[in-house]
Amino acid sequence: MNHLASLYARPLALLTDLYQLTMAYGYWKAGITGKEAVFHLTFRDPPFGSGFTVACGLHTATELLADFRFTAQDLSYLGGLTGNDGRPLFEEGFLSYLDKLEFRCDLDAVPEGTVVFPHEPLLRVTGPLLQCQIVETALLNCVNFQSLVATKSARICLAAQGQPVLEFGLRRAQGIDGSVCASRAAYVGGCAATSNLLAGQMFQIPVRGTHAHSWVMCFDDEPAAFEAYARALPNNCVFLVDTYDTLQGVHHAVEAGRRLRREGHELVGIRLDSGDLATLSIQARRILDEAGFPGAAIMASNDLDEWIIADLKQQKAAITVWGVGTKLATAYDQPALGGVYKLSAIRSPGEPWTYRVKLSEQTGKISTPGVLQVRRFTRQGTPWLDILFDENRPPERRWICVDPLDATRQIETHDATGWEDLLVPVFRQGRLVYDRPPLARVRERTLNQLSRFHEGVKRFVTPYTFPVGLEKGLFETKTRLVRRARGLCQDDARCGNGRTQGGESESESGTGPRRP
C-alpha cells in the first residue's frame, strides 16, 4: 500500500521549492544534466538537547521516489510561471524533458529506528545531477519532521520507564499530513498506540481512546454519564474523572466498575486530566485498590512531556499509562530538526569523482567531501564509536577516528569487538531494492537500538556526547580542500591534486557507488 497515494492520489514531484526547479532548468540549459553527483542529508545539532536522535521518514521518502514523476497538470502549472519580464520562466523543451524524466538515482539510507548523531548522513543520493538536486526538498521534508517526532517520542517513552505511552496529538498537530506523520513517527519512537484513527488504518498502529468532558456534561450527573458509557462500551471503560470533583469521580468510576463486574466485564481504568497529578493518582490508587480494583489503570494526560513525566515519576505518582498529545505531535520546544542536504562530489560519467566542500564561518557548517558511509564500532555489543569514512578510500588496516573540531583528539579502534555500516542500499538506478519492514518492526528496532546504548547517551540533563568523527584519511582530505578553498596553500603537493578549487579528484579504482 502506498500511503502517500492514499492521502493525495497523485505523484508529488511538485512537493519542492521553486529554486530546485530553477537550478534544474539551469543545469539543463548548461548541458550538464548528465553529470553525476553525490549528496548527503545530515543534521547539525541533536534536538531537544538530546544525546541521540532516532532516524525516521525513510518509508515515506521511498513511496515518494517510487512514484516520482511530473503529471500533465504539474507541467501545465510550471508552463504558466513567469519571470520578472512577464515571459515564461521555463522553455517548452525543458518541460518536455521533465515530462519524460524517470528517477534513476541510487539511494543509500540509515534504516528507520536507527539511533544517529549530528553530521552523520541519514541519506546518500547518487546519480544524475539534476535528479539528485530536484528531490532535495522532498527528502528533507520526509526525514526532518518524522525524525524530530520519533526522537521526542523516544525521550517520552524513556521517561515513562516501560509504561505505555499513548499518542493523543491529532487535534493539536500541524494539519492533516502533520498529524498522520506525527502519529507514525511517535509509534516508531516507542509509543504503544495512537488516538488517530486515520493513522491507525494507514499504518496498522494500535488505537486507544477514552471519552471527553463533554460526554459527562451531556448527562444530569457524573454517575449517569458513566453508567451510560458502560452500557455502550462495556469492554472499553476508562472513565475521565475530573469533570467536576476528581476524587468523587474516582468513587463514581468504582460504582460503575462494580456494575460492569456483575455483568461480566471489568473496569479498564480512569483518566486524570488536570490538577496535581502526583497526589491525585496516589489517592485514586488507594480508592481503586480498597474497592477491589487493583488492576484498573490510572491514565494521565494534560500537556505532558518527558520532563513532566520524569518529575511525576520522581514524586512516586501512581500513574500507569501516559497520554501525551500536544508536546509530542508538535515536537514541542523545537520546531525543526534542521537537516541539510549538501553536494559532496561530482563527475562526468566514467571519470573520477571531484570532491566538493562547502565553507562557512561556523566550523560546524563546513560540509564533508566524498562518498560517505558511517561505520559503528561496538564493544561487547554496546555502540562505542561512529566513524565517517569515504567508501572510495576505506583504510586498509588501522581505523583512526579524528575529532573534526580538534585534530589532536584521535581514537583507534583496535579494541572494538564488532562493527556495522549504517547506510544500506535502498534504490539502485531508480529501482527499489530495499525490503521495507512493517512499522511494528521499525518500532522494535528503535527500542532495541536504545537498549544497547550507554545510559549516559539517554540522559536528559547533560547527556554524554557519543563520539563521532572522521576517518583519518577523510579528515586529511577535508582539511586540504578547506585550505585550498580558502587560499591558504597553492602547492599541489601540499593541498592535493584537486581539479578545481574546493574539489579533489578521486582515484579511478575507487570502490564507491558506480554508475554505468
XYZ file of C-alpha atoms in Angstrom:
516
model
C 0.000 0.000 0.000
C 1.339 3.440 -0.946
C 0.304 5.619 1.987
C 1.089 8.873 0.193
C -1.123 7.846 -2.727
C -3.936 7.003 -0.332
C -3.723 10.525 1.086
C -3.121 12.525 -2.063
C -3.980 10.266 -5.032
C -1.251 11.876 -7.151
C 2.544 11.857 -7.567
C 4.268 14.544 -5.536
C 7.055 15.794 -7.801
C 5.874 19.357 -7.124
C 6.479 18.894 -3.401
C 9.577 21.026 -3.765
C 10.876 24.567 -3.640
C 10.928 26.716 -6.754
C 14.696 27.058 -6.601
C 15.095 23.310 -7.145
C 13.316 23.693 -10.495
C 15.211 26.852 -11.449
C 18.516 25.078 -10.700
C 17.349 22.051 -12.656
C 16.477 24.338 -15.548
C 19.917 25.921 -15.283
C 21.598 22.503 -15.414
C 19.521 21.676 -18.485
C 20.418 24.958 -20.188
C 24.106 24.447 -19.346
C 24.026 20.927 -20.806
C 25.221 19.242 -17.619
C 22.200 17.130 -16.737
C 24.330 14.057 -17.473
C 26.880 14.885 -14.803
C 26.772 12.633 -11.764
C 26.682 13.863 -8.206
C 26.679 12.686 -4.610
C 24.544 14.458 -1.993
C 24.195 13.667 1.708
C 21.323 14.501 4.050
C 22.603 15.270 7.546
C 21.694 17.350 10.611
C 23.967 19.513 12.739
C 22.533 19.521 16.247
C 20.580 16.961 18.283
C 17.007 18.069 19.001
C 15.712 18.896 22.497
C 19.258 18.939 23.888
C 19.144 15.163 23.491
C 22.131 12.840 23.434
C 20.664 10.923 20.486
C 18.305 11.174 17.518
C 16.051 8.484 16.025
C 16.086 8.288 12.220
C 12.594 8.217 10.733
C 10.777 9.043 7.488
C 12.563 6.715 5.076
C 9.409 4.756 4.245
C 7.593 7.943 3.253
C 10.593 9.019 1.160
C 10.698 5.702 -0.683
C 6.987 5.952 -1.517
C 7.502 9.424 -2.928
C 10.531 8.414 -5.019
C 8.938 5.204 -6.276
C 6.202 7.278 -7.925
C 8.288 10.322 -8.792
C 7.021 11.930 -11.993
C 5.589 15.183 -13.261
C 1.966 14.968 -14.347
C 0.419 16.883 -17.225
C -1.225 19.136 -14.643
C 2.158 19.791 -12.999
C 3.752 20.709 -16.335
C 0.866 22.955 -17.268
C 1.299 24.796 -13.984
C 5.062 25.146 -14.471
C 4.486 26.376 -18.005
C 2.357 29.206 -16.644
C 5.033 30.550 -14.299
C 6.628 33.804 -15.446
C 9.756 35.798 -14.698
C 10.142 39.490 -13.945
C 9.559 40.378 -17.592
C 6.268 38.506 -17.742
C 7.693 35.857 -20.077
C 7.575 32.130 -19.305
C 10.079 31.031 -16.672
C 10.752 27.682 -18.365
C 11.137 26.773 -22.030
C 8.849 24.186 -23.598
C 11.888 21.997 -24.243
C 12.636 21.812 -20.516
C 9.032 20.947 -19.724
C 9.212 18.169 -22.320
C 12.381 16.961 -20.593
C 10.562 16.856 -17.258
C 7.658 15.041 -18.888
C 9.987 12.147 -19.767
C 12.007 12.282 -16.558
C 12.313 8.995 -14.655
C 14.031 8.707 -11.299
C 17.324 6.893 -11.899
C 19.348 7.606 -8.768
C 20.893 5.340 -6.158
C 19.738 5.930 -2.608
C 21.507 4.578 0.459
C 19.971 5.272 3.844
C 20.059 4.546 7.549
C 17.122 2.231 8.346
C 14.298 3.811 10.302
C 14.569 3.323 14.032
C 18.368 3.673 13.995
C 19.959 5.875 16.646
C 22.033 8.523 14.882
C 24.110 11.585 15.731
C 24.944 15.011 14.260
C 26.832 15.208 10.942
C 26.177 11.548 10.106
C 24.492 11.065 6.709
C 20.970 9.705 7.082
C 20.621 9.503 3.291
C 23.101 9.420 0.415
C 21.808 10.152 -3.080
C 23.992 9.322 -6.079
C 23.050 9.817 -9.709
C 22.319 12.394 -12.410
C 22.963 15.861 -11.014
C 19.571 17.267 -11.983
C 17.698 14.393 -10.351
C 19.756 14.482 -7.141
C 19.029 18.200 -6.918
C 15.331 18.061 -7.665
C 14.498 15.591 -4.864
C 16.279 17.565 -2.125
C 13.304 19.377 -0.636
C 11.010 16.354 -0.594
C 13.610 14.170 1.120
C 14.271 16.791 3.764
C 10.534 17.191 4.296
C 10.055 13.448 4.814
C 13.018 12.924 7.133
C 13.257 16.146 9.163
C 9.856 16.159 10.829
C 9.468 12.431 11.387
C 12.963 12.104 12.886
C 12.153 15.028 15.175
C 8.902 13.468 16.455
C 10.387 9.967 16.717
C 13.141 11.386 18.917
C 10.642 13.239 21.108
C 8.602 10.056 21.403
C 11.660 8.009 22.373
C 12.534 10.515 25.088
C 8.986 10.471 26.463
C 8.920 6.671 26.459
C 12.265 6.586 28.273
C 10.805 8.898 30.920
C 7.814 6.542 31.288
C 10.239 3.713 32.152
C 8.476 0.992 30.213
C 4.904 2.042 30.961
C 2.658 2.529 27.900
C 2.639 5.946 26.235
C -0.366 6.770 24.050
C -0.102 9.475 21.379
C -3.105 11.834 21.591
C -1.876 14.734 19.442
C -4.161 14.747 16.398
C -6.258 17.778 17.355
C -3.194 19.930 18.067
C -0.955 18.729 15.231
C 0.083 20.925 12.307
C -2.513 19.965 9.756
C -3.718 16.690 8.307
C -0.425 15.460 6.918
C 1.436 16.675 10.003
C -0.856 14.696 12.262
C -0.578 11.493 10.232
C 3.219 11.702 10.027
C 3.427 12.588 13.726
C 1.354 9.546 14.717
C 3.559 7.319 12.578
C 6.801 8.767 13.936
C 5.550 8.640 17.528
C 4.913 4.927 17.120
C 8.398 4.440 15.661
C 9.795 6.235 18.712
C 8.126 3.787 21.081
C 4.527 4.863 21.698
C 2.188 1.937 22.259
C -0.840 3.340 20.410
C -2.453 6.453 18.916
C -5.865 8.079 19.081
C -5.581 8.929 15.357
C -7.879 6.524 13.504
C -6.610 7.526 10.052
C -3.036 6.794 11.067
C -4.204 3.585 12.727
C -5.831 2.465 9.483
C -2.964 3.524 7.223
C -0.075 2.142 9.285
C -1.747 -0.568 11.392
C -0.924 1.279 14.607
C -2.986 0.173 17.639
C -5.647 2.769 18.534
C -6.816 3.771 22.004
C -9.159 6.365 23.451
C -11.489 7.225 26.335
C -14.172 9.936 26.358
C -14.204 13.723 26.757
C -15.567 16.025 29.439
C -18.432 16.831 27.077
C -19.730 13.274 27.479
C -20.101 13.742 31.223
C -21.610 17.200 30.793
C -24.326 15.869 28.480
C -25.932 13.983 31.400
C -27.608 15.196 34.555
C -24.772 13.949 36.726
C -21.492 12.062 36.535
C -22.801 8.639 37.708
C -25.423 8.711 34.949
C -22.758 9.554 32.379
C -20.504 6.715 33.493
C -23.413 4.260 33.551
C -24.435 5.207 30.021
C -20.877 4.881 28.771
C -20.539 1.485 30.427
C -23.725 0.283 28.747
C -22.486 1.495 25.374
C -18.870 0.263 25.628
C -18.590 -2.254 28.463
C -15.278 -3.538 27.064
C -13.595 -0.116 26.817
C -14.364 1.678 30.076
C -11.712 4.197 31.002
C -13.599 6.962 32.781
C -12.420 10.579 32.723
C -12.943 11.518 36.371
C -12.051 15.209 36.677
C -15.037 16.981 35.106
C -16.320 18.164 38.487
C -14.532 16.713 41.519
C -11.681 14.319 40.763
C -11.740 12.057 43.802
C -15.542 11.952 43.804
C -15.217 10.984 40.141
C -12.992 8.071 41.122
C -15.684 6.841 43.530
C -18.262 7.141 40.749
C -15.965 5.127 38.486
C -15.777 2.449 41.174
C -19.570 2.260 41.307
C -19.712 1.865 37.528
C -16.933 -0.736 37.757
C -18.936 -2.826 40.188
C -21.912 -2.838 37.836
C -19.624 -3.815 34.978
C -18.195 -6.683 37.006
C -21.674 -8.005 37.833
C -22.348 -8.127 34.095
C -19.128 -9.985 33.318
C -16.927 -7.035 32.321
C -14.083 -5.234 34.021
C -13.199 -1.593 34.646
C -10.186 -0.828 32.447
C -9.197 2.297 34.339
C -9.617 6.012 34.938
C -8.063 9.123 33.371
C -6.751 12.205 35.158
C -6.512 15.326 33.026
C -5.952 18.173 35.496
C -4.783 19.082 38.946
C -1.906 17.716 40.998
C -1.407 14.510 39.041
C 1.046 13.000 41.517
C -1.143 13.448 44.589
C -4.407 12.675 42.824
C -3.022 9.494 41.272
C -1.811 8.231 44.656
C -5.200 8.949 46.227
C -7.019 7.404 43.272
C -4.875 4.284 43.518
C -5.835 3.885 47.143
C -9.553 4.240 46.351
C -9.383 1.749 43.495
C -7.364 -0.798 45.470
C -9.602 -0.612 48.535
C -12.652 -1.072 46.315
C -11.197 -4.250 44.801
C -9.855 -2.860 41.515
C -6.064 -3.220 41.844
C -5.765 -3.956 38.127
C -7.505 -0.769 36.998
C -5.089 1.516 35.177
C -4.585 5.167 36.043
C -4.005 7.163 32.889
C -2.725 10.731 32.981
C -2.877 13.416 30.302
C -2.699 17.259 30.488
C 0.205 18.647 28.388
C 2.709 16.011 29.411
C 6.232 15.694 28.066
C 9.391 13.834 29.091
C 10.303 16.391 31.762
C 6.899 16.350 33.461
C 6.703 12.559 33.310
C 10.191 12.235 34.810
C 9.193 14.631 37.588
C 5.969 12.719 38.292
C 7.970 9.507 38.435
C 10.289 11.095 40.971
C 7.242 12.035 43.049
C 6.137 8.366 43.066
C 2.973 9.105 41.106
C 0.706 6.051 40.781
C 0.179 6.620 37.056
C 0.466 3.527 34.864
C -0.447 4.846 31.380
C 0.579 8.167 29.850
C -1.486 10.041 27.262
C 0.737 12.589 25.510
C -0.666 14.929 22.896
C 0.390 18.463 22.021
C 4.008 18.328 23.106
C 4.597 15.090 21.240
C 2.766 15.646 17.956
C 4.196 19.155 17.621
C 7.685 18.212 18.882
C 7.195 20.960 21.419
C 10.095 23.331 22.167
C 11.981 22.534 18.955
C 10.068 23.260 15.745
C 12.544 21.694 13.297
C 15.399 19.204 13.152
C 17.464 21.432 10.873
C 18.502 18.741 8.410
C 20.590 19.840 5.422
C 21.369 18.338 2.009
C 24.835 19.020 0.634
C 26.748 18.188 -2.530
C 29.969 16.292 -1.766
C 31.208 15.006 -5.134
C 30.594 15.468 -8.849
C 31.921 13.948 -12.072
C 31.246 13.358 -15.720
C 30.230 9.752 -16.496
C 33.214 7.421 -16.470
C 35.544 9.958 -14.873
C 36.920 10.105 -11.322
C 34.923 11.895 -8.661
C 35.845 15.503 -7.992
C 35.173 16.218 -4.348
C 33.438 19.362 -3.185
C 33.376 21.146 0.166
C 31.112 23.966 1.333
C 32.801 26.500 3.607
C 31.369 28.561 6.449
C 32.494 30.945 9.148
C 30.948 28.381 11.518
C 33.112 25.269 11.697
C 30.123 23.005 12.259
C 28.607 24.103 8.943
C 31.600 23.104 6.805
C 30.496 20.103 4.744
C 32.397 16.835 4.445
C 33.518 15.758 0.954
C 33.432 12.288 -0.526
C 31.156 9.296 -0.925
C 30.370 8.860 2.739
C 29.471 5.885 4.880
C 29.172 5.557 8.679
C 30.777 2.643 10.479
C 29.587 1.967 14.029
C 32.063 0.147 16.236
C 30.936 -1.832 19.285
C 32.404 -3.372 22.405
C 30.586 -6.500 23.555
C 27.522 -5.331 21.639
C 27.491 -1.787 23.053
C 27.939 1.003 20.483
C 31.188 2.767 21.248
C 32.259 4.949 18.331
C 30.986 6.119 14.913
C 33.434 6.917 12.111
C 32.514 8.647 8.847
C 34.671 7.360 6.017
C 34.915 7.626 2.255
C 33.690 4.438 0.578
C 36.166 5.095 -2.239
C 39.068 5.217 0.216
C 38.473 2.953 3.218
C 41.591 2.456 5.335
C 43.447 -0.759 4.621
C 44.343 -1.621 8.216
C 44.130 0.935 11.011
C 40.905 2.793 11.674
C 41.706 6.090 13.365
C 38.883 8.463 14.271
C 39.699 12.181 14.301
C 37.549 14.755 16.056
C 36.701 17.223 13.250
C 36.826 20.126 15.725
C 40.114 19.097 17.367
C 42.635 17.135 15.316
C 44.636 16.284 18.448
C 41.781 14.091 19.679
C 42.117 10.741 17.944
C 40.770 7.282 18.772
C 41.969 3.943 17.418
C 39.556 1.047 17.100
C 41.897 -1.789 17.997
C 39.763 -2.835 20.988
C 36.452 -2.873 19.111
C 34.738 -6.271 19.067
C 32.341 -5.619 16.177
C 31.105 -3.079 13.663
C 28.346 -2.364 11.154
C 27.919 0.126 8.321
C 24.767 2.175 8.845
C 23.862 3.173 5.276
C 22.187 0.360 3.336
C 21.071 0.197 -0.335
C 17.504 1.409 -0.877
C 17.286 2.345 -4.584
C 19.560 1.258 -7.400
C 19.152 3.046 -10.733
C 15.762 4.228 -9.508
C 14.569 0.729 -8.637
C 13.570 -0.040 -5.057
C 15.820 -2.827 -3.728
C 15.092 -2.378 -0.031
C 12.675 -4.667 1.784
C 10.738 -2.103 3.822
C 9.952 -3.636 7.227
C 6.499 -3.409 8.831
C 6.107 -0.422 11.124
C 5.902 -2.617 14.221
C 9.348 -3.995 13.385
C 10.709 -0.472 12.943
C 9.412 0.360 16.425
C 11.143 -2.749 17.769
C 14.368 -1.581 16.136
C 14.167 1.750 17.952
C 13.635 0.059 21.314
C 16.453 -2.418 20.647
C 18.844 0.293 19.489
C 18.222 2.425 22.559
C 18.643 -0.548 24.876
C 22.151 -1.128 23.500
C 23.475 2.374 24.155
C 25.125 3.507 27.357
C 22.673 5.128 29.765
C 24.591 8.392 29.627
C 23.573 8.908 25.982
C 19.904 8.733 27.035
C 20.259 11.108 29.985
C 18.018 14.196 29.770
C 20.361 16.558 31.637
C 23.894 16.996 30.202
C 23.798 13.764 28.191
C 27.020 12.021 27.249
C 28.272 13.119 23.828
C 28.639 9.952 21.794
C 31.951 10.119 19.886
C 31.565 10.672 16.154
C 34.480 11.616 13.950
C 36.133 11.367 10.572
C 38.397 8.554 9.467
C 41.907 9.993 9.417
C 42.321 9.873 5.648
C 38.948 11.592 5.137
C 39.870 14.219 7.723
C 43.097 14.945 5.878
C 41.260 15.202 2.553
C 38.733 17.612 4.026
C 41.491 19.717 5.578
C 43.328 20.002 2.248
C 40.178 21.049 0.419
C 39.294 23.637 3.046
C 42.834 25.078 2.967
C 42.802 25.268 -0.813
C 39.339 26.816 -0.979
C 40.469 29.479 1.492
C 43.618 30.176 -0.488
C 45.857 29.072 2.371
C 48.046 26.915 0.129
C 48.572 26.661 -3.591
C 51.126 23.857 -3.807
C 49.549 20.686 -5.215
C 51.902 18.509 -3.209
C 50.621 20.097 -0.010
C 46.999 20.734 -0.964
C 46.277 17.663 -3.087
C 45.601 17.446 -6.808
C 42.049 18.772 -6.951
C 40.750 19.515 -10.409
C 39.015 22.742 -9.345
C 39.014 24.974 -6.320
C 37.290 23.174 -3.494
C 37.474 19.842 -5.322
C 39.720 16.794 -5.276
C 39.996 14.059 -7.902
C 39.114 10.561 -6.817
C 41.144 7.555 -7.895
C 39.885 5.561 -10.868
C 39.981 2.475 -8.654
C 37.511 3.865 -6.114
C 35.003 1.372 -4.739
C 32.121 3.738 -4.047
C 28.788 3.795 -5.894
C 29.281 3.180 -9.593
C 27.218 4.480 -12.466
C 27.223 2.947 -15.936
